[in-house]
Amino acid sequence: MPGKPRIATDWLAGCAGCHMSLLDMDERLLDIAQAVELTSSPITDLKHPPEEGVDVGILEGCINNSATEQVARTMRARCRILVALGDCAVFGGVPTMRNSATCAQALRRAYVESESTVDGRVPDDPELARMQNARAVGQVVDVDINIPGCPPPPEAILYVLSELAAGRKPRLSGKLLDWH
Amino acid sequence: MTRTITIEPVTRIEGHAKVTVHLDDGGKVRQARLHINEFRGFEKFCEGRMFYEMPQITERICGICPVSHHLASAKACDDILGVQIPRTAALLRELMHMGQTIQSHSMHFFELAGPDLLLGFDAPPAKRNVLGLASANPELALKAVQLRRFGQDIIARVGDRRIHPTFAVPGGVNKALRVEDRDAMLAEIPRMIGYVQEGLAIMRSWIDAHRQEMDSFASFPTAYMGMIGPQGALELYDGSIRVVDARRQHMFDFDGRRYLEHVAEHVEPWSYLKFPYLRSLGWPQGVYRVGPLGRLNAAQSMATPLAQKEYQAFHQLCGGQTVQGSLYYHLARLIEDLYALERAGQILEDRDVLGTDLRASGDVSRPEGVGVIEAPRGTLWHHYTVDEHGQLVKVNLIVATGNNNYAMSRAVEEVARAYLVGDITEGHLNRIEAAIRAYDPCLSCSTHAVGSMPLEVAVYDARGAEVLRKARYGGL
């Protein structure tokens, strides 16, 4: 792609560990910062991807409520290439363990039955997002590139960004998939 | 005309949140709320798992402080086995915890909150971030990156992985420390201490230049809670829990395993994050604060020499009065960062750290186990109930950020009342976020059962028509 690729990132239902792995590029981060243009991201104060669009959108985490679904749909609409970063985004990951119970059961356990809770009730204010079963990003919107791992190694993230910046489609293999 | 202002998402914090502010007819703030907007349900879906899986599962609650959950979980597992872990195992767990404290505190100061202080609350939002900081002061940015790298490196040298390590197991740990890893870590500590001291110097000069803001910004009385070791010194890995009142007068100490006797949680319908309080005082009289400010107020000293000097200077800052302004969290955090580096050095100098007695064995001997630790953001509890085979029947978690839920909401309200008068600028809205940011909330943690904070503000008139929208969209 000509010029510096424009990038936007966001996190859905997850643990932020994939963004931490991005920061784990350490000193290389300062070089990457020169090679790409970072727009909206949890680490900047730009709240949403620019309306005119970005080259690469990166999403961490899975979709488990109306708010995360909306973030994913907006990112998809505003990016040319969508990257699912980490196991939660790629196949749902740990948060999908919740699907074995109903949302109502999980809410009841946390807000009513919990040993430390007094006079509990399930939060239901209209300002709160509506819960859904946890799903991978690709189950809701089209994903172009998957980077698996919990979290993926920083080398895998660096490789994908470098290939995209060079106008090539990244093909993860070997050690880059060996995140354990 | 009444109006509602919504800030969503809040950025440069971990997780998902939004703020709503209701203004009355006269334009005065009637109500301001911090809504935590996500729920993952770990407490429910861990039921039926084996207890020994929990150190691996629960670290997925948070990628910023996975070590806190890893270790609190392992301590709850030790409790179920009813064993005392070997000294070497305790030292190595604490060393890993110091690594996490260093990376988390350093990242928060330099990469998340720092841009507000170093570039200004009113700096253009497109520049007010760590990359803006890197352009303004590349040398400092490099040091910030290296400091975080060092903390992560400790975690990886001890437990093989930087994020979500597989190290602590019920009864101890699964890997001895190698001499070359010890030596490599020890060699870097003096330089890293220098970097934190630079951060402290920056923070102190900021305080000098903004004294009034420091003392008035989201400043309010609460009780404080933190772990203590011998002689009431600040402790992060293991000790009893101390509670002091708003004037730092000692209230009581308790064994963290008996938390249900002392701490209860209140639920508000407008947030997925519960509100812990002191059971003896009730809700809301029993609210308290945790984390760096909570710990520095609860503790009587710090156990390492450089941190102890900083601790004394800290308590002289407000003329001997309790330090209670929310922005002082930043200073307290850096003092703890210094402590963690010094303490890591002490542990590495201890001969037992290279020991090979790593694990106490045992079977399920108690139906319940509680693990408590001081996570970077405050006191963290894991409480498991198991059947005779060790299969989990119940899981209850009180997470560090949750303890500060009342304080963050109060901080939002105080700042909204102080700044949302007349013309509302983007800088004013950023101050509301900065009030939350001072607590370094980790909303993935808090919404294990929660989630993320970016910013959008919409103002509606009484009939719901939008009259003003301010948002920060992409496009640097």
XYZ file of C-alpha atoms in Angstrom:
656
model
C 0.000 0.000 0.000
C 1.402 3.412 -0.874
C 2.537 5.623 1.986
C 2.264 4.709 5.646
C -0.552 2.264 6.319
C -3.221 3.721 8.576
C -4.140 1.439 11.450
C -6.965 1.371 13.985
C -7.191 -1.076 16.896
C -9.818 -1.886 19.506
C -10.585 -4.491 22.124
C -13.828 -6.394 22.519
C -14.549 -8.976 25.253
C -11.132 -10.195 26.288
C -8.284 -9.430 28.625
C -6.151 -6.819 26.781
C -3.332 -9.379 26.697
C -3.072 -9.186 22.885
C -2.565 -5.419 23.029
C 0.035 -6.081 25.736
C 1.753 -8.494 23.344
C 1.744 -5.684 20.790
C 3.541 -3.516 23.380
C 5.906 -6.437 23.986
C 7.624 -5.500 20.734
C 9.518 -3.230 23.159
C 12.038 -0.963 21.410
C 10.783 -2.175 18.006
C 7.519 -0.446 18.852
C 9.183 2.925 18.403
C 10.281 1.892 14.870
C 6.836 0.559 13.996
C 5.359 3.820 15.229
C 7.386 5.562 12.510
C 6.350 3.081 9.806
C 2.585 3.170 10.355
C 0.006 5.779 11.262
C -1.941 4.779 14.374
C -5.420 6.318 14.544
C -8.059 5.170 17.044
C -6.896 2.717 19.680
C -7.401 2.109 23.397
C -3.952 3.665 23.913
C -4.833 6.886 22.095
C -7.676 9.345 22.761
C -9.305 8.805 19.374
C -12.459 6.914 20.164
C -13.594 5.450 16.854
C -11.969 4.575 13.510
C -11.997 7.638 11.205
C -15.035 7.808 8.942
C -12.809 8.066 5.869
C -11.460 4.630 6.777
C -8.156 2.958 7.607
C -6.047 0.372 5.799
C -5.858 -2.105 8.639
C -8.295 -2.670 11.499
C -7.183 -4.882 14.375
C -9.656 -6.400 16.858
C -8.801 -8.259 20.043
C -11.410 -10.193 22.045
C -14.679 -11.852 21.130
C -18.184 -10.473 20.710
C -20.439 -11.062 23.709
C -22.872 -8.140 23.877
C -24.557 -5.422 21.832
C -21.717 -2.944 22.472
C -18.868 -5.183 21.288
C -20.943 -6.214 18.255
C -21.350 -2.554 17.306
C -17.610 -1.873 17.702
C -16.821 -4.837 15.425
C -19.342 -3.756 12.775
C -18.024 -0.178 12.770
C -14.434 -1.388 12.456
C -15.369 -3.725 9.591
C -17.160 -0.935 7.762
C -14.208 1.439 8.121
C -11.194 -0.793 7.404
C -9.903 -2.401 4.225
C -8.221 -5.379 5.922
C -9.602 -6.718 9.205
C -7.219 -8.628 11.479
C -8.551 -10.871 14.272
C -5.830 -10.713 16.922
C -5.608 -13.616 19.373
C -7.678 -16.658 20.257
C -10.767 -14.797 21.540
C -11.090 -12.901 18.256
C -10.122 -15.905 16.102
C -12.351 -18.591 17.596
C -13.958 -17.137 20.720
C -11.427 -18.281 23.301
C -11.974 -18.380 27.052
C -15.084 -16.110 27.119
C -17.028 -18.715 25.101
C -16.847 -20.949 28.180
C -19.745 -18.817 29.394
C -21.957 -20.238 26.640
C -22.238 -23.466 28.628
C -24.525 -21.586 31.026
C -27.282 -19.158 30.124
C -26.585 -15.427 30.412
C -29.276 -15.303 33.100
C -27.560 -18.026 35.175
C -24.164 -16.329 34.903
C -25.611 -12.945 35.891
C -27.490 -14.467 38.794
C -24.356 -16.157 40.144
C -22.313 -12.943 40.000
C -24.848 -10.376 41.217
C -27.309 -12.283 43.427
C -25.832 -15.557 44.715
C -22.184 -14.482 45.217
C -21.093 -15.018 48.841
C -19.925 -11.433 49.313
C -22.943 -9.730 47.710
C -25.610 -8.182 49.942
C -29.115 -7.417 48.613
C -27.946 -8.222 45.093
C -29.843 -7.748 41.853
C -28.952 -8.199 38.211
C -27.933 -4.832 36.706
C -30.503 -3.877 34.064
C -30.098 -0.161 33.398
C -30.801 0.787 29.766
C -27.325 2.404 29.649
C -25.784 -1.085 29.872
C -25.094 -3.290 26.859
C -27.387 -6.267 26.172
C -25.649 -9.603 26.669
C -25.357 -12.175 23.879
C -23.675 -15.575 23.567
C -19.918 -15.153 23.092
C -18.818 -15.491 19.442
C -15.619 -15.172 17.427
C -15.281 -11.949 15.415
C -15.518 -14.009 12.189
C -18.944 -15.286 13.200
C -20.292 -11.747 13.061
C -18.265 -9.918 10.389
C -15.815 -11.009 7.653
C -12.229 -11.359 8.855
C -9.272 -11.178 6.441
C -6.377 -12.319 8.629
C -6.329 -14.443 11.782
C -3.432 -14.289 14.269
C -3.971 -17.086 16.805
C -2.409 -17.314 20.267
C -3.205 -16.492 23.864
C -1.668 -14.086 23.334
C 0.051 -14.274 19.917
C 3.814 -13.643 20.208
C 4.922 -10.070 19.427
C 6.974 -11.457 16.518
C 3.768 -12.700 14.865
C 2.132 -9.287 15.206
C 5.253 -7.535 13.924
C 5.441 -9.923 10.955
C 1.804 -9.338 9.987
C 2.119 -5.559 10.232
C 5.392 -5.575 8.267
C 3.961 -7.748 5.481
C 0.859 -5.600 5.223
C 2.999 -2.452 5.123
C 4.968 -4.017 2.246
C 1.729 -4.753 0.392
C 1.935 -8.532 0.830
C -0.552 -10.956 2.365
C 1.018 -12.399 5.530
C 1.214 -16.206 5.846
C 1.857 -17.209 9.428
C 3.817 -20.433 9.902
C 6.391 -22.154 12.080
C 7.450 -20.394 15.269
C 5.023 -17.555 14.725
C 2.192 -19.986 15.441
C 3.998 -21.562 18.403
C 2.678 -19.312 21.143
C 2.733 -21.803 24.028
C -33.801 22.175 30.073
C -32.211 19.075 31.572
C -29.368 17.520 29.609
C -27.473 14.252 29.629
C -23.807 14.018 28.669
C -22.429 10.616 27.695
C -18.710 9.854 27.490
C -18.076 6.621 25.630
C -15.681 4.956 25.452
C -13.203 6.166 28.044
C -9.652 5.717 26.660
C -6.169 5.101 28.037
C -7.579 2.792 30.639
C -7.958 -0.948 30.381
C -11.431 -2.145 29.390
C -14.890 -0.757 28.439
C -16.768 1.993 30.279
C -18.909 5.018 29.751
C -19.828 8.067 31.761
C -23.210 9.741 31.868
C -23.699 13.191 33.368
C -27.179 14.606 33.951
C -27.457 18.387 34.119
C -30.457 20.148 35.670
C -32.406 23.120 34.296
C -29.727 25.519 35.484
C -26.956 23.546 33.774
C -25.695 22.197 37.088
C -24.554 18.599 37.444
C -27.364 16.642 39.062
C -25.851 13.175 38.729
C -22.699 11.669 37.218
C -22.185 7.947 36.801
C -19.479 5.589 35.645
C -21.051 2.604 33.880
C -19.003 -0.537 33.464
C -20.469 -2.183 30.469
C -19.385 -5.758 30.107
C -19.743 -9.098 31.798
C -17.800 -12.265 31.060
C -19.029 -14.537 33.858
C -15.880 -16.327 35.079
C -17.552 -17.069 38.404
C -20.190 -19.155 36.674
C -18.291 -20.870 33.902
C -15.455 -22.048 36.160
C -17.927 -24.202 38.112
C -17.172 -27.841 37.360
C -13.524 -27.235 36.418
C -10.782 -28.799 38.548
C -9.364 -26.339 41.097
C -5.795 -26.808 39.866
C -6.747 -25.457 36.433
C -7.643 -22.086 37.937
C -4.167 -20.471 37.899
C -4.252 -20.941 34.107
C -7.890 -20.033 33.477
C -8.179 -16.985 35.721
C -5.088 -15.225 34.393
C -7.188 -14.808 31.223
C -9.260 -12.362 33.259
C -6.576 -9.771 32.584
C -3.630 -9.503 30.198
C -2.161 -6.510 32.047
C -1.966 -8.165 35.450
C -2.307 -11.892 34.675
C 0.309 -12.600 37.349
C -2.022 -11.227 40.060
C -4.742 -13.702 39.165
C -2.210 -16.471 38.579
C -0.787 -16.009 42.082
C -4.029 -15.254 43.969
C -5.429 -18.400 42.384
C -2.367 -20.465 43.327
C -2.663 -19.192 46.912
C -6.318 -20.265 47.021
C -5.180 -23.676 45.724
C -2.460 -23.885 48.459
C -5.239 -23.232 50.955
C -7.353 -26.090 49.567
C -4.361 -28.419 49.922
C -3.715 -27.007 53.402
C 0.024 -26.713 52.749
C 2.770 -24.194 53.484
C 4.772 -23.680 50.291
C 8.616 -23.928 50.391
C 10.504 -20.678 50.941
C 12.091 -20.794 47.483
C 8.662 -21.085 45.873
C 7.383 -18.112 47.870
C 10.422 -16.028 46.867
C 10.018 -16.890 43.193
C 6.308 -16.118 43.201
C 7.020 -12.780 44.878
C 9.790 -12.058 42.348
C 7.379 -12.666 39.486
C 4.886 -10.388 41.243
C 7.515 -7.620 41.489
C 8.101 -8.005 37.737
C 4.420 -7.485 37.152
C 4.226 -4.500 39.491
C 7.136 -2.885 37.623
C 5.655 -3.429 34.159
C 2.112 -2.456 35.114
C 2.990 0.652 37.145
C 5.576 1.826 34.608
C 3.217 1.352 31.683
C 0.476 3.249 33.454
C 2.621 6.230 34.345
C 4.443 6.664 31.068
C 2.178 5.131 28.439
C -1.393 5.628 29.680
C -1.698 8.519 32.149
C 1.633 10.235 31.473
C 0.470 12.035 28.327
C -2.049 14.035 30.428
C 0.684 15.233 32.750
C 3.526 15.610 30.260
C 1.574 16.972 27.291
C -1.322 18.530 29.207
C -5.007 17.749 29.843
C -5.893 20.195 27.085
C -3.335 18.985 24.521
C -4.898 18.020 21.164
C -6.481 14.579 21.588
C -4.741 13.328 18.450
C -1.351 13.945 20.080
C -2.233 13.214 23.697
C -0.876 9.644 23.789
C 2.337 7.692 24.101
C 3.284 8.292 20.448
C 2.874 12.023 20.999
C 5.085 11.610 24.016
C 7.630 9.730 21.896
C 7.807 12.643 19.434
C 8.059 15.215 22.220
C 10.664 13.334 24.267
C 12.098 10.292 22.445
C 14.728 9.672 25.101
C 12.131 9.426 27.863
C 9.881 7.230 25.712
C 12.742 4.795 25.173
C 13.348 4.593 28.922
C 9.639 3.998 29.501
C 9.664 1.144 26.994
C 12.761 -0.354 28.618
C 11.292 -0.145 32.102
C 8.167 -2.010 31.037
C 10.345 -4.466 29.111
C 12.366 -5.163 32.265
C 9.246 -5.984 34.293
C 7.979 -8.311 31.559
C 11.434 -9.846 31.304
C 11.394 -10.794 35.012
C 8.051 -12.561 34.505
C 9.386 -14.441 31.467
C 12.697 -15.436 33.066
C 10.856 -16.801 36.095
C 7.808 -18.295 34.375
C 8.762 -18.729 30.696
C 6.134 -16.379 29.254
C 5.570 -12.646 29.578
C 1.781 -12.864 29.425
C -0.219 -15.738 30.946
C 2.750 -17.616 32.432
C 2.433 -21.267 33.500
C 4.496 -21.181 36.665
C 2.612 -21.208 39.964
C 0.952 -24.520 40.810
C -0.951 -25.638 43.919
C 1.704 -26.029 46.620
C 4.448 -24.034 44.924
C 6.014 -23.457 41.511
C 7.194 -25.712 38.680
C 10.567 -24.293 37.737
C 13.802 -23.326 39.502
C 15.606 -20.093 38.696
C 18.800 -20.376 36.675
C 21.947 -18.591 37.893
C 22.398 -16.793 34.560
C 18.840 -15.467 34.710
C 19.367 -14.218 38.259
C 22.573 -12.465 37.249
C 21.025 -10.889 34.155
C 18.140 -9.451 36.194
C 20.385 -8.197 39.002
C 22.642 -6.433 36.519
C 19.819 -4.294 35.171
C 18.212 -3.197 38.437
C 20.385 -0.118 39.170
C 19.679 1.369 35.722
C 15.939 0.710 36.083
C 15.908 2.346 39.516
C 17.422 5.402 37.828
C 14.582 5.462 35.291
C 11.901 5.318 37.989
C 13.682 8.091 39.861
C 13.483 10.199 36.697
C 9.752 9.516 36.621
C 9.513 10.557 40.265
C 11.375 13.785 39.537
C 8.962 14.534 36.666
C 5.975 13.835 38.894
C 7.292 15.975 41.738
C 7.957 18.956 39.500
C 4.457 18.545 38.046
C 3.062 18.581 41.576
C 5.005 21.749 42.397
C 3.654 23.449 39.295
C 0.054 22.296 39.788
C -0.276 22.282 43.536
C -3.817 23.589 43.654
C -5.029 21.098 41.061
C -3.334 18.239 42.928
C -5.098 19.118 46.152
C -8.538 19.953 44.764
C -8.930 17.529 41.842
C -11.247 14.678 42.901
C -10.157 14.980 46.527
C -12.464 13.394 49.102
C -12.209 11.372 52.330
C -12.555 7.576 52.460
C -11.093 4.729 54.461
C -8.044 2.966 52.958
C -7.075 -0.686 52.689
C -3.806 -2.446 51.958
C -1.702 -5.467 52.818
C 0.975 -5.126 55.469
C 3.962 -7.187 56.530
C 5.926 -7.098 59.799
C 5.782 -3.717 61.638
C 3.049 -2.509 59.344
C 5.297 -2.175 56.290
C 3.683 -2.117 52.859
C 3.458 -5.633 51.434
C 2.354 -6.891 48.015
C 2.579 -10.703 48.072
C 1.569 -12.028 51.489
C 0.496 -10.550 54.804
C -2.565 -9.393 56.700
C -4.956 -6.705 55.510
C -5.066 -3.348 57.301
C -7.866 -0.812 57.198
C -7.360 2.806 58.304
C -9.914 5.613 58.425
C -9.922 8.858 56.459
C -7.447 10.372 58.935
C -5.150 7.305 58.690
C -6.183 6.155 62.163
C -5.928 2.391 62.516
C -9.348 0.708 62.326
C -8.589 -3.023 62.198
C -6.375 -5.707 60.685
C -7.720 -8.987 59.358
C -6.624 -12.262 57.854
C -7.474 -11.889 54.157
C -8.817 -15.447 54.131
C -11.652 -14.235 56.400
C -12.691 -11.509 53.975
C -16.390 -12.396 54.100
C -16.541 -11.194 57.711
C -15.197 -7.774 56.749
C -16.016 -6.981 53.145
C -19.385 -7.024 51.392
C -20.467 -5.946 47.909
C -23.311 -3.678 46.886
C -24.959 -3.809 43.444
C -26.262 -0.799 41.498
C -28.534 -1.500 38.536
C -26.483 0.825 36.276
C -23.114 -0.939 36.429
C -21.800 -4.478 35.977
C -19.084 -3.610 38.496
C -20.090 -4.206 42.113
C -19.292 -1.800 44.961
C -17.345 -3.384 47.862
C -17.602 -1.813 51.335
C -16.708 -2.556 54.944
C -19.404 -4.797 56.342
C -19.175 -3.289 59.837
C -19.990 0.217 58.574
C -22.495 -0.740 55.889
C -23.148 0.771 52.459
C -22.182 3.494 51.630
C -20.564 4.600 54.916
C -18.074 1.750 54.625
C -16.463 2.718 51.328
C -12.679 2.536 51.105
C -9.887 2.941 48.575
C -7.207 0.449 47.542
C -4.249 0.449 45.154
C -1.106 2.594 45.477
C -2.740 5.436 47.458
C -4.717 2.985 49.607
C -1.581 1.023 50.385
C 0.635 4.033 51.127
C -2.053 5.359 53.458
C -2.654 2.013 55.179
C 1.030 1.110 55.643
C 3.279 2.613 58.312
C 6.497 2.278 56.340
C 8.110 0.685 53.312
C 10.613 -2.104 53.677
C 13.273 -0.905 51.211
C 15.530 2.136 51.755
C 14.857 4.317 48.695
C 11.118 3.681 48.798
C 11.061 4.426 52.537
C 12.579 7.886 51.899
C 9.948 8.532 49.250
C 7.235 7.266 51.596
C 8.274 9.780 54.263
C 8.375 12.652 51.771
C 4.964 11.572 50.453
C 3.334 11.867 53.859
C 4.855 15.299 54.432
C 3.369 16.594 51.185
C 0.076 17.718 52.668
C 1.537 19.044 55.908
C 0.918 15.786 57.737
C -2.750 15.643 56.650
C -3.911 12.517 54.870
C -2.976 12.565 51.187
C -6.387 12.042 49.580
C -6.427 13.735 46.149
C -6.956 11.256 43.320
C -4.001 12.603 41.313
C -1.647 11.558 44.122
C -2.226 7.994 42.973
C 0.339 8.715 40.255
C 3.037 9.597 42.774
C 2.153 6.666 45.039
C 2.328 4.340 42.015
C 5.874 5.433 41.172
C 6.972 4.986 44.795
C 5.657 1.421 44.644
C 7.460 0.943 41.343
C 10.679 1.891 43.125
C 9.852 -0.501 45.969
C 9.215 -3.349 43.513
C 12.618 -2.830 41.884
C 14.405 -2.714 45.230
C 12.476 -5.703 46.529
C 13.257 -7.692 43.352
C 16.929 -6.952 44.060
C 16.600 -8.199 47.656
C 14.940 -11.415 46.509
C 17.580 -12.025 43.840
C 20.349 -11.533 46.434
C 18.730 -14.142 48.687
C 20.559 -17.493 48.377
C 17.304 -19.435 48.669
C 16.065 -17.954 45.391
C 18.189 -20.540 43.540
C 16.852 -23.417 45.671
C 15.263 -26.499 44.154
C 12.698 -27.324 46.842
C 9.817 -25.928 44.821
C 6.601 -27.627 45.787
C 4.764 -28.981 48.808
C 2.553 -31.901 47.888
C -0.859 -32.590 49.292
C -4.380 -33.682 48.457
C -7.610 -31.793 48.719
C -7.908 -31.323 52.464
C -10.267 -28.354 52.828
C -13.556 -27.699 51.077
C -12.727 -24.008 50.636
C -9.669 -21.974 49.739
C -9.091 -18.241 49.693
C -6.136 -16.507 48.037
C -5.456 -12.805 48.532
C -2.735 -10.653 47.004
C -2.062 -6.969 46.367
C -2.479 -6.654 42.611
C -1.044 -3.443 41.085
C -4.531 -1.917 41.368
C -5.366 -3.154 44.858
C -6.472 -6.061 46.999
C -7.589 -9.118 45.025
C -9.499 -12.112 46.368
C -10.038 -15.545 44.834
C -12.379 -17.810 46.820
C -13.048 -21.387 45.679
C -15.334 -24.086 47.094
C -14.592 -27.640 45.923
C -16.016 -31.142 46.324
C -13.904 -34.010 47.697
C -12.283 -34.544 44.272
C -11.298 -30.906 43.858
C -13.996 -30.062 41.343
C -15.167 -26.458 41.741
C -18.621 -25.984 43.191
C -18.462 -22.211 43.693
C -16.142 -19.396 42.692
C -16.230 -15.882 44.135
C -13.867 -13.121 43.052
C -13.399 -9.596 44.398
C -11.124 -7.831 41.990
C -8.731 -4.961 42.753
C -10.408 -2.299 40.592
C -13.804 -3.176 42.020
C -12.713 -1.964 45.456
C -12.222 1.489 43.907
C -15.580 1.530 42.152
C -17.152 3.979 44.590
C -14.040 6.184 44.490
C -13.950 6.287 40.673
C -17.644 7.174 40.533
C -17.149 9.845 43.182
C -14.106 11.200 41.311
C -16.184 11.463 38.132
C -18.881 13.344 40.007
C -16.434 15.741 41.706
C -14.663 16.601 38.460
C -17.926 16.937 36.533
C -19.199 19.434 39.124
C -15.940 21.371 39.082
C -15.398 21.581 35.319
C -18.714 21.106 33.492
C -19.910 24.653 33.941
C -20.592 26.982 31.049
C -18.858 25.987 27.822
C -17.880 22.343 27.797
C -14.589 21.701 26.021
C -12.886 18.480 25.012
C -10.261 19.222 27.670
C -12.973 19.287 30.345
C -14.204 15.897 29.243
C -10.638 14.600 29.258
C -10.374 15.683 32.881
C -13.320 13.438 33.718
C -11.468 10.586 32.073
C -8.268 11.606 33.852
C -10.085 11.294 37.183
C -10.893 7.680 36.308
C -7.405 7.121 34.870
C -5.787 8.115 38.179
C -7.117 4.840 39.587
C -5.568 2.903 36.666
C -8.749 0.842 36.447
C -8.528 -2.538 34.870
C -12.007 -3.145 33.602
C -11.306 -6.548 32.117
C -10.437 -7.537 35.644
C -13.413 -5.861 37.158
C -15.695 -7.377 34.556
C -14.298 -10.887 34.775
C -17.438 -10.409 35.473
C -16.588 -6.445 33.145
C -14.655 -4.376 30.052
C -13.187 -0.846 27.881
C -13.204 2.864 28.064
C -13.100 5.067 24.853
C -14.933 8.819 24.788
C -17.930 10.298 23.210
C -20.138 12.933 24.713
C -23.639 13.689 23.568
C -25.870 16.341 25.047
C -29.617 15.876 24.748
C -32.411 18.244 25.662
C -35.270 17.185 27.909
C -37.205 15.727 24.974
C -34.255 13.578 23.962
C -33.177 15.664 20.968
C -29.446 15.800 20.501
C -28.143 19.332 20.912
C -24.401 18.750 21.025
C -22.004 15.905 20.268
C -18.310 15.946 20.885
C -16.268 12.901 20.063
C -12.730 11.902 19.343
C -12.515 10.115 16.049
C -9.461 8.681 14.364
C -7.120 10.593 12.082
C -3.855 11.688 13.660
